Amino acid sequence: MQALRSYRLLVTWQALRKKAYLPLMMAVQTLFSLGIVLGYPLLFPSLDRVTIYLIATGAPAISMVSVGLVALPQTVGEAKTEGSLAYMRSLPVPRLAYLVADLTVWLAIVVPGVVLGVLVGAWRFGLDLQVSPLVVPAVLMVALTATCVGYALASVLPYMLTVIITQALVVFVFMFSPLTFLPEKLPAWLETIHRLLPIQAMGEVTRGTIAPNEFPLPPGAFLTLAVWCVLGFAVTYAAMTRRA
Amino acid sequence: MLLEIENLTKVYRTGVRANGGIDLSIESGEVFGLLGHNGAGKTTLVNQVVGLLKPTAGSIRIDGADMVADPGLARRLCSFQAQSQVPIDGLTPRQAVELVGQLRGASKADVRRRRARLVDALELGEWLDIDAARLSGGVKRLVAFAMAAVAPGRLVMLDEPTNDVDPVRRRLLWQQVRALADEGAAVLLVTHNVVEAERSVDRLAILDGGLVIAGGTPAELKAGLGAELRLELVIDPQAPELPVSPFGRPVVPVGNRLMVGLPTDAAGPAVAWAESLQRAGTVEEFTLGPATLEDVYVALVGGLEVRPTEMEESFDASAA
């Protein structure tokens, strides 16, 4: 009961603190989706059917991953530097409530861009998407995993290192992660790495639920995400409760 | 005693010893000052009480309960204003104070009532609904104080609460600090502003190098100095050498000033001595007054020539 009350108050606190740049963040990450959907056909004027579906379903995945692994760690790193985390830690608030409240606000930032990205993709390419009902848990799981892993990065690393690593991640996510293309296109060694990382599973779960007729949902993908999600959450929680 | 600290020791992983075996106790209704330079170990101590840092050794008890073992309880029992600015950009003072009050477990109605009283008492009304990003440092400090005082714990810890605050509102702030103690809280006030501390605290401890080097009421500490008066000489920077006191009392240089401790019956000869120094051009000006806590502090901590800025602040505050 107390935890629930704390959670509600902390969501209000975090949303109010972010309100100045919240719409901007939502707009920027929506532009991620739109940029991919509208920009790829400019680069490659003739796209085959599979590629079109990959782009339309990969765009929302990229926007979720880039918020979780890039925008979030940078913002959380900043909050750590300005002492927000330390201040919250001095209040009689369950650590879990704080973390879950912050994740809630981040999910609220991510989801509109995903929905808009899918709609624009379907419109741009004239796709008739047979969206699976599993899309709701899929999007939540992908967004939650991305935010948990991003949070863990920012919790463990010093701020400057977080910034540098997230910059590198932008390139890695956009160019070398099987989100808008299939993993078979990658060199074998990178394909192996991606089998262990959560990004490939994020792409599989997103396209497997937005366009289930085109892409089968690999049975282990949700499990891979769950493992990374729990891992990210546990690392963050441990960093947050640790007393130096 | 409400707060009992015994043999509190903190050695960081880097090997830096911030606290080296501190004993302290504070009673409900008491304003207790913790004085010391930057790096004396004050902030480390309060961070340990509130459970942000884990002591290397020693115990912290509030009402007999072990705070080291139960940092969650420590946070319920203590409210805390940190030394750094509280990060509330995006929130208005009304939102920040009321949300924190509720997060500390108070009811919405109680929080509103206390917030209104604090805002009136600190004269913060005109900023109540302005985004904190647009507030001055001093106003933010006062808001941070209100956040610590809106639903106070049994122990309220204030780390340099008057930094950046204007002289008029400082007085209002001190009244509210006293009000917290009158309502039954124990107040632990961390400061390096000796002059303000002398006026505001019931008892204090002076911390140096992570150790308590003196403790008691301001009157007890001054009595321990063995000098009822202080002669302050402002030395001419061109003077070839520092004057030697004929009174055999502590003589402590602070920047370009020299503090000389005196017994009351030496007032006449001391003024005559100072006048002769002034005529000789060694001393630019002098003042004679009762010894203050600052003299005790300077005599105990000493060696302030290397760290004059803090004392400048103390002098500025006394002038205000």
Coordinates of C-alpha atoms in Angstrom, one line a residue:
Chain A
M1 CA 0.0 0.0 0.0
Q2 CA 2.8 2.4 1.1
A3 CA 4.8 1.2 -2.0
L4 CA 1.9 1.9 -4.3
R5 CA 1.4 5.4 -2.8
S6 CA 5.1 6.1 -3.2
Y7 CA 5.0 4.8 -6.8
R8 CA 2.1 7.1 -7.7
L9 CA 3.8 10.2 -6.1
L10 CA 7.1 9.3 -7.8
V11 CA 5.5 9.0 -11.2
T12 CA 4.1 12.5 -10.7
W13 CA 7.5 13.7 -9.5
Q14 CA 9.4 12.3 -12.5
A15 CA 6.8 13.3 -15.0
L16 CA 6.7 16.9 -13.7
R17 CA 10.5 17.0 -13.7
K18 CA 10.7 15.8 -17.3
K19 CA 7.7 17.7 -18.5
A20 CA 9.8 20.5 -20.2
Y21 CA 11.5 18.1 -22.5
L22 CA 9.1 15.2 -22.4
P23 CA 7.2 16.2 -25.5
L24 CA 10.5 17.0 -27.3
M25 CA 11.8 13.5 -26.4
M26 CA 8.6 11.9 -27.6
A27 CA 8.8 13.9 -30.8
V28 CA 12.5 13.0 -31.4
Q29 CA 12.0 9.3 -30.9
T30 CA 8.9 9.3 -33.1
L31 CA 11.0 10.9 -35.7
F32 CA 13.4 8.0 -35.4
S33 CA 10.5 5.7 -36.6
L34 CA 9.4 8.1 -39.3
G35 CA 12.9 8.8 -40.5
I36 CA 13.5 5.1 -41.1
V37 CA 10.1 4.5 -42.7
L38 CA 10.3 7.5 -45.0
G39 CA 14.1 7.6 -45.4
Y40 CA 15.0 4.1 -46.5
P41 CA 12.9 4.2 -49.7
L42 CA 15.0 7.3 -50.7
L43 CA 18.2 5.4 -50.3
F44 CA 16.9 2.2 -52.0
P45 CA 14.2 3.2 -54.5
S46 CA 13.3 -0.4 -55.3
L47 CA 12.6 -2.5 -52.2
D48 CA 11.4 -6.1 -52.3
R49 CA 8.4 -7.2 -50.2
V50 CA 10.4 -8.7 -47.3
T51 CA 12.6 -5.6 -47.0
I52 CA 9.5 -3.4 -46.9
Y53 CA 8.0 -5.4 -44.1
L54 CA 11.4 -5.4 -42.3
I55 CA 11.6 -1.6 -42.5
A56 CA 8.0 -1.1 -41.4
T57 CA 8.5 -3.4 -38.3
G58 CA 12.1 -2.5 -37.7
A59 CA 11.5 1.2 -37.3
P60 CA 9.5 0.9 -34.1
A61 CA 12.0 -1.6 -32.7
I62 CA 14.9 0.8 -33.5
S63 CA 13.0 3.7 -31.8
M64 CA 12.5 1.6 -28.6
V65 CA 16.1 0.4 -28.5
S66 CA 17.5 3.8 -29.1
V67 CA 15.5 5.4 -26.3
G68 CA 16.3 2.6 -23.9
L69 CA 20.0 2.3 -24.8
V70 CA 20.9 5.8 -25.7
A71 CA 18.5 8.6 -24.5
L72 CA 17.7 6.9 -21.2
P73 CA 21.3 6.1 -20.0
Q74 CA 22.3 9.7 -20.8
T75 CA 19.4 11.2 -18.9
V76 CA 19.9 8.8 -16.0
G77 CA 23.6 9.6 -16.0
E78 CA 22.8 13.3 -15.8
A79 CA 20.4 12.7 -12.9
K80 CA 23.1 10.8 -11.1
T81 CA 25.5 13.6 -11.6
E82 CA 23.1 16.3 -10.4
G83 CA 22.4 14.3 -7.3
S84 CA 18.8 13.3 -8.1
L85 CA 19.4 9.7 -7.3
A86 CA 21.2 10.5 -4.0
Y87 CA 18.3 12.8 -3.0
M88 CA 15.7 10.1 -3.7
R89 CA 17.8 7.6 -1.8
S90 CA 17.6 9.9 1.3
L91 CA 13.8 9.7 1.3
P92 CA 11.8 6.9 2.9
V93 CA 10.8 5.5 -0.4
P94 CA 11.1 1.8 -1.5
R95 CA 13.9 1.6 -4.0
L96 CA 11.7 -0.6 -6.2
A97 CA 9.0 2.1 -6.3
Y98 CA 11.5 4.6 -7.5
L99 CA 12.9 2.4 -10.2
V100 CA 9.5 1.2 -11.4
A101 CA 8.1 4.8 -11.4
D102 CA 11.0 6.0 -13.5
L103 CA 10.6 3.1 -15.9
T104 CA 6.9 3.9 -16.2
V105 CA 7.7 7.4 -17.3
W106 CA 10.2 6.1 -19.9
L107 CA 7.6 3.6 -21.2
A108 CA 5.2 6.5 -21.7
I109 CA 7.9 8.3 -23.7
V110 CA 8.5 5.2 -25.9
V111 CA 5.1 3.9 -26.7
P112 CA 3.5 6.7 -28.7
G113 CA 6.4 6.7 -31.2
V114 CA 6.1 3.0 -31.7
V115 CA 2.3 3.2 -32.5
L116 CA 2.8 6.2 -34.8
G117 CA 5.8 4.5 -36.5
V118 CA 3.8 1.3 -37.2
L119 CA 0.8 3.4 -38.6
V120 CA 3.0 5.5 -40.8
G121 CA 4.9 2.5 -42.1
A122 CA 1.7 0.7 -43.0
W123 CA 0.4 3.8 -44.8
R124 CA 3.6 4.6 -46.6
F125 CA 4.0 1.1 -48.0
G126 CA 0.3 0.4 -48.3
L127 CA 0.7 -2.7 -46.0
D128 CA -2.2 -4.6 -44.6
L129 CA -0.8 -5.6 -41.3
Q130 CA -2.5 -8.5 -39.4
V131 CA -1.2 -7.3 -36.0
S132 CA -1.2 -10.0 -33.4
P133 CA -2.7 -9.4 -29.9
L134 CA 0.7 -10.4 -28.6
V135 CA 1.9 -7.0 -29.8
V136 CA 1.0 -5.4 -26.5
P137 CA 3.2 -7.7 -24.3
A138 CA 5.8 -7.6 -27.0
V139 CA 6.1 -3.9 -27.2
L140 CA 6.1 -3.6 -23.4
M141 CA 8.7 -6.4 -23.1
V142 CA 11.0 -4.8 -25.7
A143 CA 10.6 -1.3 -24.2
L144 CA 11.1 -2.6 -20.6
T145 CA 14.2 -4.7 -21.5
A146 CA 15.7 -1.8 -23.4
T147 CA 15.1 0.6 -20.5
C148 CA 16.3 -1.9 -17.9
V149 CA 19.5 -2.6 -19.7
G150 CA 20.0 1.2 -20.4
Y151 CA 19.4 1.9 -16.7
A152 CA 21.9 -0.7 -15.7
L153 CA 24.5 0.9 -18.0
A154 CA 24.0 4.3 -16.5
S155 CA 23.9 3.0 -12.9
V156 CA 27.1 1.1 -13.1
L157 CA 29.3 3.4 -15.4
P158 CA 30.6 6.9 -14.7
Y159 CA 28.6 9.5 -16.6
M160 CA 31.2 10.4 -19.3
L161 CA 31.8 6.7 -20.1
T162 CA 28.0 6.3 -20.4
V163 CA 27.8 9.1 -22.9
I164 CA 30.7 7.6 -25.0
I165 CA 29.3 4.1 -24.9
T166 CA 25.8 5.2 -25.9
Q167 CA 27.2 7.2 -28.8
A168 CA 28.8 4.0 -30.0
L169 CA 25.6 2.1 -29.4
V170 CA 23.8 4.4 -31.8
V171 CA 25.9 3.2 -34.7
F172 CA 25.8 -0.4 -33.6
V173 CA 22.0 -0.3 -33.3
F174 CA 21.3 1.5 -36.5
M175 CA 23.8 -0.2 -38.8
F176 CA 24.9 -3.5 -37.4
S177 CA 21.9 -4.9 -35.5
P178 CA 19.3 -7.1 -37.2
L179 CA 16.4 -4.9 -36.7
T180 CA 15.7 -3.7 -40.3
F181 CA 17.4 -6.7 -41.9
L182 CA 17.6 -10.4 -41.1
P183 CA 20.5 -11.7 -39.0
E184 CA 21.7 -13.9 -41.9
K185 CA 23.0 -10.8 -43.6
L186 CA 25.6 -10.3 -40.9
P187 CA 29.1 -11.8 -40.9
A188 CA 29.1 -15.0 -38.9
W189 CA 30.9 -13.7 -35.9
L190 CA 28.6 -10.8 -35.5
E191 CA 25.6 -13.1 -36.0
T192 CA 26.9 -15.1 -33.0
I193 CA 27.3 -12.1 -30.9
H194 CA 23.8 -11.0 -31.7
R195 CA 22.5 -14.4 -30.7
L196 CA 23.6 -13.5 -27.1
L197 CA 22.6 -9.8 -27.1
P198 CA 19.0 -8.8 -26.6
I199 CA 18.8 -6.5 -29.7
Q200 CA 18.1 -9.3 -32.1
A201 CA 15.3 -10.7 -29.9
M202 CA 13.8 -7.2 -29.7
G203 CA 13.6 -7.1 -33.5
E204 CA 12.2 -10.7 -33.7
V205 CA 9.5 -10.1 -31.1
T206 CA 8.5 -6.7 -32.7
R207 CA 8.2 -8.0 -36.2
G208 CA 6.8 -11.3 -35.2
T209 CA 3.8 -9.6 -33.5
I210 CA 3.3 -6.6 -35.8
A211 CA 3.5 -8.7 -39.0
P212 CA 3.0 -12.3 -37.8
N213 CA 2.0 -13.5 -41.3
E214 CA 5.4 -12.4 -42.7
F215 CA 7.7 -13.3 -39.8
P216 CA 7.3 -16.3 -37.5
L217 CA 7.9 -15.5 -33.8
P218 CA 11.0 -17.5 -32.7
P219 CA 10.1 -19.5 -29.6
G220 CA 13.1 -18.4 -27.5
A221 CA 12.9 -14.7 -28.3
F222 CA 10.6 -13.7 -25.3
L223 CA 12.8 -15.8 -23.0
T224 CA 16.0 -14.0 -24.2
L225 CA 14.3 -10.7 -23.5
A226 CA 13.1 -11.8 -20.1
V227 CA 16.6 -12.9 -19.1
W228 CA 18.1 -9.5 -20.2
C229 CA 15.3 -7.6 -18.6
V230 CA 15.7 -9.4 -15.2
L231 CA 19.5 -9.0 -15.5
G232 CA 19.3 -5.2 -16.3
F233 CA 16.8 -4.7 -13.5
A234 CA 18.8 -6.7 -10.9
V235 CA 22.0 -4.8 -11.8
T236 CA 20.2 -1.4 -11.5
Y237 CA 18.5 -2.4 -8.3
A238 CA 21.8 -3.6 -6.8
A239 CA 23.5 -0.3 -7.8
M240 CA 20.6 1.7 -6.3
T241 CA 20.5 0.0 -3.0
R242 CA 24.3 -0.3 -2.5
R243 CA 25.7 1.8 0.4
A244 CA 29.3 2.9 -0.4
Chain B
M1 CA 19.2 10.7 24.0
L2 CA 17.5 10.6 20.7
L3 CA 20.6 10.2 18.5
E4 CA 23.6 8.3 19.8
I5 CA 26.7 7.9 17.8
E6 CA 29.6 5.8 19.1
N7 CA 33.1 5.4 17.7
L8 CA 31.8 6.2 14.2
T9 CA 34.5 5.5 11.7
K10 CA 34.5 5.8 7.9
V11 CA 37.4 4.8 5.7
Y12 CA 36.7 5.0 2.0
R13 CA 37.9 2.4 -0.4
T14 CA 40.6 4.8 -1.6
G15 CA 42.0 4.7 1.9
V16 CA 40.9 8.2 2.9
R17 CA 39.8 8.2 6.5
A18 CA 36.8 10.7 6.7
N19 CA 35.7 9.9 10.3
G20 CA 38.0 8.5 12.8
G21 CA 35.9 7.4 15.8
I22 CA 33.3 10.0 16.5
D23 CA 31.1 10.0 19.6
L24 CA 28.1 12.3 19.7
S25 CA 24.6 12.4 21.2
I26 CA 21.7 14.7 20.6
E27 CA 18.5 15.1 22.6
S28 CA 15.0 15.8 21.3
G29 CA 14.3 19.5 21.3
E30 CA 17.9 20.4 20.8
V31 CA 19.7 22.2 18.0
F32 CA 23.1 20.6 17.8
G33 CA 25.9 22.2 15.6
L34 CA 28.6 20.3 13.9
L35 CA 31.3 22.7 13.0
G36 CA 34.4 22.1 10.9
H37 CA 36.2 23.0 7.7
N38 CA 35.5 21.6 4.3
G39 CA 36.8 18.0 4.5
A40 CA 36.5 17.8 8.2
G41 CA 34.1 14.8 7.9
K42 CA 30.8 16.5 8.6
T43 CA 29.0 15.5 5.4
T44 CA 30.3 11.9 5.6
L45 CA 28.8 11.8 9.1
V46 CA 25.3 12.8 8.1
N47 CA 25.4 10.6 5.0
Q48 CA 26.1 7.7 7.3
V49 CA 23.2 8.6 9.7
V50 CA 20.7 8.7 6.8
G51 CA 22.1 5.4 5.4
L52 CA 23.7 6.7 2.2
L53 CA 27.1 5.5 3.4
K54 CA 27.9 2.5 5.4
P55 CA 30.2 3.1 8.4
T56 CA 33.5 1.1 8.5
A57 CA 33.0 0.8 12.3
G58 CA 30.9 2.1 15.1
S59 CA 27.2 2.5 15.8
I60 CA 24.4 4.9 15.1
R61 CA 21.2 4.6 17.2
I62 CA 18.0 6.6 17.1
D63 CA 15.7 5.9 20.1
G64 CA 17.9 2.9 20.7
A65 CA 17.3 1.4 17.3
D66 CA 20.3 0.4 15.1
M67 CA 20.4 2.6 12.0
V68 CA 23.4 0.9 10.4
A69 CA 21.4 -2.4 10.4
D70 CA 18.2 -0.7 9.2
P71 CA 18.9 2.2 6.8
G72 CA 15.2 2.1 5.8
L73 CA 14.2 3.0 9.3
A74 CA 16.9 5.7 9.4
R75 CA 15.3 7.4 6.4
R76 CA 11.8 7.3 8.0
L77 CA 13.2 8.8 11.2
C78 CA 15.5 11.4 9.7
S79 CA 14.7 14.2 7.3
F80 CA 17.7 15.6 5.5
Q81 CA 18.7 18.7 3.6
A82 CA 21.8 17.8 1.7
Q83 CA 24.7 20.2 1.1
S84 CA 24.3 20.2 -2.6
Q85 CA 21.3 21.9 -4.3
V86 CA 18.3 19.7 -4.4
P87 CA 17.5 18.8 -8.0
I88 CA 14.0 20.0 -8.5
D89 CA 14.1 21.8 -11.9
G90 CA 10.8 21.3 -13.6
L91 CA 8.9 21.3 -10.3
T92 CA 7.5 24.4 -8.5
P93 CA 8.3 24.9 -4.8
R94 CA 4.6 24.0 -4.0
Q95 CA 4.9 20.7 -5.9
A96 CA 8.3 19.8 -4.6
V97 CA 7.5 20.5 -0.9
E98 CA 4.1 18.8 -1.1
L99 CA 5.3 15.7 -3.0
V100 CA 8.2 15.2 -0.6
G101 CA 5.9 15.7 2.4
Q102 CA 3.6 13.0 1.1
L103 CA 6.6 10.7 0.1
R104 CA 7.7 11.1 3.8
G105 CA 4.4 9.6 4.7
A106 CA 2.3 12.6 5.9
S107 CA -1.3 13.1 4.7
K108 CA -2.1 15.5 1.9
A109 CA -4.0 17.8 4.3
D110 CA -1.2 17.9 6.8
V111 CA 1.4 18.5 4.2
R112 CA -0.7 21.4 2.7
R113 CA -1.1 23.0 6.1
R114 CA 2.6 22.8 7.0
R115 CA 3.7 23.8 3.5
A116 CA 1.6 27.0 3.8
R117 CA 3.0 27.8 7.2
L118 CA 6.6 27.3 6.0
V119 CA 6.1 29.3 2.9
D120 CA 4.7 32.2 5.0
A121 CA 7.4 32.0 7.6
L122 CA 10.2 32.0 5.0
E123 CA 8.4 34.6 2.8
L124 CA 8.5 32.3 -0.2
G125 CA 5.0 33.1 -1.4
E126 CA 6.0 35.0 -4.6
W127 CA 7.9 32.0 -5.9
L128 CA 5.4 29.3 -4.9
D129 CA 4.3 28.4 -8.4
I130 CA 7.4 29.2 -10.4
D131 CA 9.5 26.5 -12.0
A132 CA 12.5 25.8 -9.8
A133 CA 14.8 26.1 -12.9
R134 CA 14.1 29.9 -12.7
L135 CA 14.7 30.3 -9.0
S136 CA 17.9 31.8 -7.5
G137 CA 20.3 29.6 -5.5
G138 CA 19.2 31.1 -2.2
V139 CA 15.5 30.6 -2.9
K140 CA 16.2 27.0 -3.9
R141 CA 18.1 26.5 -0.6
L142 CA 15.0 27.7 1.3
V143 CA 12.8 25.4 -0.7
A144 CA 15.1 22.5 0.1
F145 CA 14.8 23.4 3.8
A146 CA 11.0 23.5 3.5
M147 CA 11.3 20.0 1.9
A148 CA 13.2 18.8 4.9
A149 CA 10.9 20.5 7.4
V150 CA 7.4 19.8 5.9
A151 CA 7.1 16.3 7.4
P152 CA 10.1 16.3 9.7
G153 CA 11.4 13.1 11.2
R154 CA 12.5 12.7 14.8
L155 CA 15.9 13.9 13.6
V156 CA 16.3 16.7 11.1
M157 CA 19.7 17.0 9.6
L158 CA 20.6 20.3 7.8
D159 CA 23.9 20.5 5.9
E160 CA 24.8 24.1 5.3
P161 CA 21.2 25.3 5.1
T162 CA 22.0 29.0 4.9
N163 CA 24.4 28.8 1.9
D164 CA 23.4 31.4 -0.7
V165 CA 20.5 32.7 1.4
D166 CA 20.1 36.5 1.9
P167 CA 20.7 37.9 5.4
V168 CA 17.0 38.7 6.1
R169 CA 15.8 35.2 5.1
R170 CA 18.7 33.7 7.0
R171 CA 17.0 35.0 10.2
L172 CA 13.7 33.6 9.2
L173 CA 15.4 30.3 8.5
W174 CA 17.0 30.2 11.9
Q175 CA 13.6 30.8 13.5
Q176 CA 12.2 27.8 11.6
V177 CA 15.2 25.7 12.7
R178 CA 14.4 26.6 16.3
A179 CA 10.7 25.9 15.7
L180 CA 11.6 22.4 14.5
A181 CA 13.4 21.7 17.8
D182 CA 10.5 23.3 19.8
E183 CA 8.1 20.9 18.2
G184 CA 10.3 18.1 19.6
A185 CA 12.7 17.1 16.8
A186 CA 16.4 16.9 17.3
V187 CA 18.2 19.1 14.8
L188 CA 21.7 18.4 13.6
L189 CA 23.1 21.4 11.9
V190 CA 26.2 21.1 9.8
T191 CA 28.0 24.3 9.1
H192 CA 31.3 25.9 8.8
N193 CA 29.7 29.3 9.6
V194 CA 30.8 29.7 13.2
V195 CA 29.2 33.1 13.8
E196 CA 25.8 31.8 12.8
A197 CA 26.2 28.6 14.7
E198 CA 27.0 30.5 17.9
R199 CA 23.6 32.3 17.8
S200 CA 21.6 29.3 16.8
V201 CA 22.8 26.1 18.5
D202 CA 22.3 24.7 22.0
R203 CA 25.4 22.5 21.9
L204 CA 28.0 21.8 19.3
A205 CA 30.9 19.7 18.4
I206 CA 34.0 20.9 16.5
L207 CA 35.2 18.4 13.9
D208 CA 38.7 18.4 12.5
G209 CA 40.4 15.7 10.5
G210 CA 37.4 13.3 11.1
L211 CA 37.6 13.7 14.9
V212 CA 35.6 15.6 17.5
I213 CA 38.2 17.9 19.0
A214 CA 35.9 19.9 21.3
G215 CA 32.2 19.8 22.4
G216 CA 29.8 21.6 24.7
T217 CA 27.6 24.7 24.8
P218 CA 29.0 27.8 23.2
A219 CA 29.5 29.3 26.7
E220 CA 31.4 26.2 27.9
L221 CA 33.6 26.3 24.9
K222 CA 34.4 29.9 25.3
A223 CA 35.1 29.4 29.0
G224 CA 37.6 26.7 28.0
L225 CA 39.5 29.3 25.9
G226 CA 40.6 31.1 29.0
A227 CA 40.2 34.5 27.5
E228 CA 37.1 36.6 28.0
L229 CA 38.1 39.3 25.5
R230 CA 39.5 39.3 22.0
L231 CA 41.7 42.0 20.4
E232 CA 41.6 41.9 16.7
L233 CA 44.4 43.6 14.9
V234 CA 44.4 44.3 11.1
I235 CA 48.1 44.0 10.1
D236 CA 49.6 46.4 7.6
P237 CA 50.6 44.1 4.7
Q238 CA 53.9 46.1 4.5
A239 CA 54.7 45.5 8.1
P240 CA 58.1 43.8 8.4
E241 CA 57.1 41.4 11.1
L242 CA 54.1 40.4 13.2
P243 CA 53.7 42.1 16.6
V244 CA 54.4 39.9 19.6
S245 CA 51.6 40.0 22.3
P246 CA 52.8 41.0 25.7
F247 CA 49.8 39.2 27.3
G248 CA 51.0 35.6 26.7
R249 CA 47.6 34.6 25.5
P250 CA 46.8 32.7 22.3
V251 CA 47.7 34.8 19.2
V252 CA 46.3 33.4 16.0
P253 CA 46.8 34.8 12.6
V254 CA 43.8 34.7 10.2
G255 CA 44.6 36.1 6.8
N256 CA 45.9 39.7 7.5
R257 CA 44.3 39.7 11.0
L258 CA 45.7 38.8 14.3
M259 CA 43.4 37.5 17.1
V260 CA 44.8 38.1 20.6
G261 CA 43.0 36.5 23.6
L262 CA 42.8 38.6 26.8
P263 CA 41.5 38.5 30.3
T264 CA 39.0 41.2 31.1
D265 CA 41.4 43.2 33.3
A266 CA 43.9 43.6 30.4
A267 CA 41.4 45.7 28.4
G268 CA 43.2 49.0 29.2
P269 CA 46.8 47.9 28.5
A270 CA 45.7 46.0 25.4
V271 CA 44.1 49.1 23.9
A272 CA 47.3 51.1 24.7
W273 CA 49.4 48.4 23.1
A274 CA 47.2 48.4 20.0
E275 CA 47.3 52.1 19.7
S276 CA 51.1 52.1 19.9
L277 CA 51.2 49.5 17.1
Q278 CA 48.9 51.7 15.0
R279 CA 51.1 54.7 15.5
A280 CA 54.1 52.7 14.5
G281 CA 52.2 51.7 11.3
T282 CA 52.3 47.9 12.1
V283 CA 48.6 47.8 12.6
E284 CA 46.0 49.5 10.4
E285 CA 43.1 49.2 12.8
F286 CA 41.9 47.2 15.7
T287 CA 38.8 46.2 17.6
L288 CA 38.3 45.0 21.1
G289 CA 35.3 42.9 22.0
P290 CA 34.1 39.8 23.9
A291 CA 35.6 36.5 22.9
T292 CA 33.4 34.6 20.5
L293 CA 32.9 31.0 19.5
E294 CA 34.9 31.9 16.4
D295 CA 38.0 32.6 18.6
V296 CA 37.5 29.1 20.2
Y297 CA 37.2 27.6 16.8
V298 CA 40.3 29.4 15.4
A299 CA 42.3 28.6 18.5
L300 CA 41.4 24.9 18.3
V301 CA 41.5 24.4 14.5
G302 CA 44.2 27.0 14.0
G303 CA 46.4 27.4 10.9
L304 CA 43.7 29.3 9.1
E305 CA 46.1 31.3 7.0
V306 CA 45.9 28.6 4.3
R307 CA 42.1 28.6 4.3
P308 CA 41.0 32.2 4.8
T309 CA 37.9 32.1 2.7
E310 CA 35.7 30.4 5.2
M311 CA 36.6 32.8 7.9
E312 CA 35.9 35.7 5.5
E313 CA 32.4 34.2 5.2
S314 CA 32.1 34.1 8.9
F315 CA 33.1 37.8 9.2
D316 CA 30.7 38.7 6.4
A317 CA 27.9 37.0 8.2
S318 CA 28.7 38.7 11.5
A319 CA 28.7 42.1 9.6
A320 CA 25.3 41.2 8.2

